[in-house]
PDB file of N, CA and C in Angstrom:
ATOM      1  N   UNK A  27     -23.799  14.885   0.631  1.00  0.00           N
ATOM      2  CA  UNK A  27     -22.455  15.375   0.402  1.00  0.00           C
ATOM      3  C   UNK A  27     -21.982  16.102   1.648  1.00  0.00           C
ATOM      4  N   UNK A  28     -20.742  15.944   2.006  1.00  0.00           N
ATOM      5  CA  UNK A  28     -20.207  16.555   3.205  1.00  0.00           C
ATOM      6  C   UNK A  28     -19.779  17.989   2.975  1.00  0.00           C
ATOM      7  N   UNK A  29     -19.620  18.674   4.069  1.00  0.00           N
ATOM      8  CA  UNK A  29     -19.144  20.047   3.971  1.00  0.00           C
ATOM      9  C   UNK A  29     -17.644  20.040   3.695  1.00  0.00           C
ATOM     10  N   UNK A  30     -17.127  21.192   3.362  1.00  0.00           N
ATOM     11  CA  UNK A  30     -15.703  21.299   3.053  1.00  0.00           C
ATOM     12  C   UNK A  30     -14.860  20.867   4.251  1.00  0.00           C
ATOM     13  N   UNK A  31     -15.283  21.222   5.464  1.00  0.00           N
ATOM     14  CA  UNK A  31     -14.539  20.859   6.669  1.00  0.00           C
ATOM     15  C   UNK A  31     -14.517  19.342   6.859  1.00  0.00           C
ATOM     16  N   UNK A  32     -15.661  18.700   6.630  1.00  0.00           N
ATOM     17  CA  UNK A  32     -15.729  17.243   6.762  1.00  0.00           C
ATOM     18  C   UNK A  32     -14.814  16.555   5.755  1.00  0.00           C
ATOM     19  N   UNK A  33     -14.807  17.065   4.553  1.00  0.00           N
ATOM     20  CA  UNK A  33     -13.961  16.483   3.515  1.00  0.00           C
ATOM     21  C   UNK A  33     -12.492  16.675   3.866  1.00  0.00           C
ATOM     22  N   UNK A  34     -12.140  17.860   4.362  1.00  0.00           N
ATOM     23  CA  UNK A  34     -10.753  18.118   4.748  1.00  0.00           C
ATOM     24  C   UNK A  34     -10.328  17.218   5.903  1.00  0.00           C
ATOM     25  N   UNK A  35     -11.209  17.004   6.871  1.00  0.00           N
ATOM     26  CA  UNK A  35     -10.907  16.102   7.988  1.00  0.00           C
ATOM     27  C   UNK A  35     -10.701  14.678   7.478  1.00  0.00           C
ATOM     28  N   UNK A  36     -11.559  14.249   6.579  1.00  0.00           N
ATOM     29  CA  UNK A  36     -11.461  12.905   6.014  1.00  0.00           C
ATOM     30  C   UNK A  36     -10.132  12.729   5.275  1.00  0.00           C
ATOM     31  N   UNK A  37      -9.763  13.711   4.461  1.00  0.00           N
ATOM     32  CA  UNK A  37      -8.503  13.633   3.728  1.00  0.00           C
ATOM     33  C   UNK A  37      -7.308  13.638   4.671  1.00  0.00           C
ATOM     34  N   UNK A  38      -7.405  14.404   5.744  1.00  0.00           N
ATOM     35  CA  UNK A  38      -6.322  14.440   6.728  1.00  0.00           C
ATOM     36  C   UNK A  38      -6.157  13.075   7.401  1.00  0.00           C
ATOM     37  N   UNK A  39      -7.283  12.430   7.738  1.00  0.00           N
ATOM     38  CA  UNK A  39      -7.210  11.087   8.335  1.00  0.00           C
ATOM     39  C   UNK A  39      -6.611  10.084   7.359  1.00  0.00           C
ATOM     40  N   UNK A  40      -7.003  10.164   6.093  1.00  0.00           N
ATOM     41  CA  UNK A  40      -6.442   9.261   5.084  1.00  0.00           C
ATOM     42  C   UNK A  40      -4.938   9.461   4.941  1.00  0.00           C
ATOM     43  N   UNK A  41      -4.513  10.714   4.970  1.00  0.00           N
ATOM     44  CA  UNK A  41      -3.088  11.001   4.850  1.00  0.00           C
ATOM     45  C   UNK A  41      -2.319  10.419   6.031  1.00  0.00           C
ATOM     46  N   UNK A  42      -2.865  10.526   7.235  1.00  0.00           N
ATOM     47  CA  UNK A  42      -2.208   9.966   8.419  1.00  0.00           C
ATOM     48  C   UNK A  42      -2.128   8.446   8.325  1.00  0.00           C
ATOM     49  N   UNK A  43      -3.190   7.805   7.816  1.00  0.00           N
ATOM     50  CA  UNK A  43      -3.172   6.351   7.647  1.00  0.00           C
ATOM     51  C   UNK A  43      -2.103   5.938   6.638  1.00  0.00           C
ATOM     52  N   UNK A  44      -2.002   6.686   5.549  1.00  0.00           N
ATOM     53  CA  UNK A  44      -0.998   6.379   4.532  1.00  0.00           C
ATOM     54  C   UNK A  44       0.404   6.516   5.111  1.00  0.00           C
ATOM     55  N   UNK A  45       0.651   7.587   5.846  1.00  0.00           N
ATOM     56  CA  UNK A  45       1.962   7.795   6.455  1.00  0.00           C
ATOM     57  C   UNK A  45       2.292   6.654   7.410  1.00  0.00           C
ATOM     58  N   UNK A  46       1.306   6.168   8.143  1.00  0.00           N
ATOM     59  CA  UNK A  46       1.528   5.063   9.075  1.00  0.00           C
ATOM     60  C   UNK A  46       1.863   3.767   8.335  1.00  0.00           C
ATOM     61  N   UNK A  47       1.335   3.595   7.133  1.00  0.00           N
ATOM     62  CA  UNK A  47       1.553   2.369   6.363  1.00  0.00           C
ATOM     63  C   UNK A  47       2.797   2.411   5.473  1.00  0.00           C
ATOM     64  N   UNK A  48       3.422   3.586   5.321  1.00  0.00           N
ATOM     65  CA  UNK A  48       4.551   3.711   4.403  1.00  0.00           C
ATOM     66  C   UNK A  48       5.705   2.748   4.689  1.00  0.00           C
ATOM     67  N   UNK A  49       6.118   2.539   5.945  1.00  0.00           N
ATOM     68  CA  UNK A  49       7.215   1.583   6.160  1.00  0.00           C
ATOM     69  C   UNK A  49       6.887   0.177   5.636  1.00  0.00           C
ATOM     70  N   UNK A  50       5.666  -0.274   5.863  1.00  0.00           N
ATOM     71  CA  UNK A  50       5.254  -1.596   5.386  1.00  0.00           C
ATOM     72  C   UNK A  50       5.242  -1.631   3.850  1.00  0.00           C
ATOM     73  N   UNK A  51       4.737  -0.581   3.246  1.00  0.00           N
ATOM     74  CA  UNK A  51       4.672  -0.512   1.786  1.00  0.00           C
ATOM     75  C   UNK A  51       6.074  -0.526   1.194  1.00  0.00           C
ATOM     76  N   UNK A  52       6.982   0.259   1.785  1.00  0.00           N
ATOM     77  CA  UNK A  52       8.363   0.299   1.293  1.00  0.00           C
ATOM     78  C   UNK A  52       9.016  -1.081   1.381  1.00  0.00           C
ATOM     79  N   UNK A  53       8.762  -1.783   2.488  1.00  0.00           N
ATOM     80  CA  UNK A  53       9.346  -3.115   2.667  1.00  0.00           C
ATOM     81  C   UNK A  53       8.819  -4.076   1.599  1.00  0.00           C
ATOM     82  N   UNK A  54       7.519  -4.032   1.336  1.00  0.00           N
ATOM     83  CA  UNK A  54       6.933  -4.915   0.328  1.00  0.00           C
ATOM     84  C   UNK A  54       7.479  -4.606  -1.063  1.00  0.00           C
ATOM     85  N   UNK A  55       7.671  -3.328  -1.366  1.00  0.00           N
ATOM     86  CA  UNK A  55       8.236  -2.946  -2.660  1.00  0.00           C
ATOM     87  C   UNK A  55       9.668  -3.448  -2.776  1.00  0.00           C
ATOM     88  N   UNK A  56      10.441  -3.323  -1.699  1.00  0.00           N
ATOM     89  CA  UNK A  56      11.841  -3.791  -1.707  1.00  0.00           C
ATOM     90  C   UNK A  56      11.904  -5.297  -1.949  1.00  0.00           C
ATOM     91  N   UNK A  57      11.044  -6.056  -1.265  1.00  0.00           N
ATOM     92  CA  UNK A  57      11.012  -7.510  -1.460  1.00  0.00           C
ATOM     93  C   UNK A  57      10.666  -7.832  -2.913  1.00  0.00           C
ATOM     94  N   UNK A  58       9.688  -7.129  -3.468  1.00  0.00           N
ATOM     95  CA  UNK A  58       9.295  -7.350  -4.863  1.00  0.00           C
ATOM     96  C   UNK A  58      10.461  -7.064  -5.804  1.00  0.00           C
ATOM     97  N   UNK A  59      11.134  -5.921  -5.599  1.00  0.00           N
ATOM     98  CA  UNK A  59      12.245  -5.557  -6.475  1.00  0.00           C
ATOM     99  C   UNK A  59      13.391  -6.561  -6.365  1.00  0.00           C
ATOM    100  N   UNK A  60      13.677  -7.039  -5.146  1.00  0.00           N
ATOM    101  CA  UNK A  60      14.734  -8.039  -4.967  1.00  0.00           C
ATOM    102  C   UNK A  60      14.390  -9.336  -5.691  1.00  0.00           C
ATOM    103  N   UNK A  61      13.151  -9.786  -5.561  1.00  0.00           N
ATOM    104  CA  UNK A  61      12.728 -11.012  -6.244  1.00  0.00           C
ATOM    105  C   UNK A  61      12.752 -10.823  -7.762  1.00  0.00           C
ATOM    106  N   UNK A  62      12.392  -9.637  -8.221  1.00  0.00           N
ATOM    107  CA  UNK A  62      12.411  -9.356  -9.655  1.00  0.00           C
ATOM    108  C   UNK A  62      13.834  -9.443 -10.199  1.00  0.00           C
ATOM    109  N   UNK A  63      14.795  -8.885  -9.463  1.00  0.00           N
ATOM    110  CA  UNK A  63      16.197  -8.934  -9.892  1.00  0.00           C
ATOM    111  C   UNK A  63      16.715 -10.368  -9.943  1.00  0.00           C
ATOM    112  N   UNK A  64      16.294 -11.196  -8.986  1.00  0.00           N
ATOM    113  CA  UNK A  64      16.771 -12.573  -8.908  1.00  0.00           C
ATOM    114  C   UNK A  64      15.982 -13.512  -9.820  1.00  0.00           C
ATOM    115  N   UNK A  65      14.899 -13.025 -10.407  1.00  0.00           N
ATOM    116  CA  UNK A  65      14.063 -13.864 -11.257  1.00  0.00           C
ATOM    117  C   UNK A  65      13.227 -14.850 -10.476  1.00  0.00           C
ATOM    118  N   UNK A  66      12.878 -14.520  -9.252  1.00  0.00           N
ATOM    119  CA  UNK A  66      12.125 -15.433  -8.385  1.00  0.00           C
ATOM    120  C   UNK A  66      10.627 -15.136  -8.335  1.00  0.00           C
ATOM    121  N   UNK A  67      10.162 -14.222  -9.162  1.00  0.00           N
ATOM    122  CA  UNK A  67       8.734 -13.908  -9.139  1.00  0.00           C
ATOM    123  C   UNK A  67       7.931 -15.041  -9.761  1.00  0.00           C
ATOM    124  N   UNK A  68       6.797 -15.318  -9.184  1.00  0.00           N
ATOM    125  CA  UNK A  68       5.892 -16.333  -9.716  1.00  0.00           C
ATOM    126  C   UNK A  68       5.188 -15.742 -10.935  1.00  0.00           C
ATOM    127  N   UNK A  69       5.354 -16.366 -12.081  1.00  0.00           N
ATOM    128  CA  UNK A  69       4.763 -15.844 -13.311  1.00  0.00           C
ATOM    129  C   UNK A  69       3.263 -16.108 -13.407  1.00  0.00           C
ATOM    130  N   UNK A  70       2.748 -17.041 -12.616  1.00  0.00           N
ATOM    131  CA  UNK A  70       1.319 -17.349 -12.608  1.00  0.00           C
ATOM    132  C   UNK A  70       0.792 -17.297 -11.170  1.00  0.00           C
ATOM    133  N   UNK A  71       0.724 -16.104 -10.593  1.00  0.00           N
ATOM    134  CA  UNK A  71       0.295 -16.020  -9.194  1.00  0.00           C
ATOM    135  C   UNK A  71      -1.177 -16.388  -9.027  1.00  0.00           C
ATOM    136  N   UNK A  72      -1.489 -16.972  -7.872  1.00  0.00           N
ATOM    137  CA  UNK A  72      -2.872 -17.300  -7.538  1.00  0.00           C
ATOM    138  C   UNK A  72      -3.457 -16.153  -6.727  1.00  0.00           C
ATOM    139  N   UNK A  73      -4.670 -15.723  -7.057  1.00  0.00           N
ATOM    140  CA  UNK A  73      -5.299 -14.704  -6.217  1.00  0.00           C
ATOM    141  C   UNK A  73      -5.602 -15.291  -4.843  1.00  0.00           C
ATOM    142  N   UNK A  74      -5.370 -14.511  -3.822  1.00  0.00           N
ATOM    143  CA  UNK A  74      -5.643 -14.983  -2.464  1.00  0.00           C
ATOM    144  C   UNK A  74      -6.114 -13.813  -1.615  1.00  0.00           C
ATOM    145  N   UNK A  75      -6.774 -14.102  -0.516  1.00  0.00           N
ATOM    146  CA  UNK A  75      -7.221 -13.023   0.369  1.00  0.00           C
ATOM    147  C   UNK A  75      -6.021 -12.249   0.914  1.00  0.00           C
ATOM    148  N   UNK A  76      -6.174 -10.965   1.063  1.00  0.00           N
ATOM    149  CA  UNK A  76      -5.086 -10.115   1.537  1.00  0.00           C
ATOM    150  C   UNK A  76      -5.264  -9.774   3.005  1.00  0.00           C
ATOM    151  N   UNK A  77      -5.446 -10.797   3.833  1.00  0.00           N
ATOM    152  CA  UNK A  77      -5.560 -10.564   5.276  1.00  0.00           C
ATOM    153  C   UNK A  77      -4.934 -11.696   6.028  1.00  0.00           C
TER     154      UNK A  77
END
C-alpha cells in the first residue's frame, strides 16, 4: 500500500489526464446526443476494440 503522498500524487496525475481528455469526451457525447435526436443510433452495436 502506498503512502498518503504517493496516493495524492497518483490522484493528481489522474485528474490531469482527465482534464486533458475532457474536450474529446465532450465531442463524443455531443455526437452521441445528435445521433440520438436524429434516431441514427445503431440498436445492435458490435463490440470492437477501442484503439
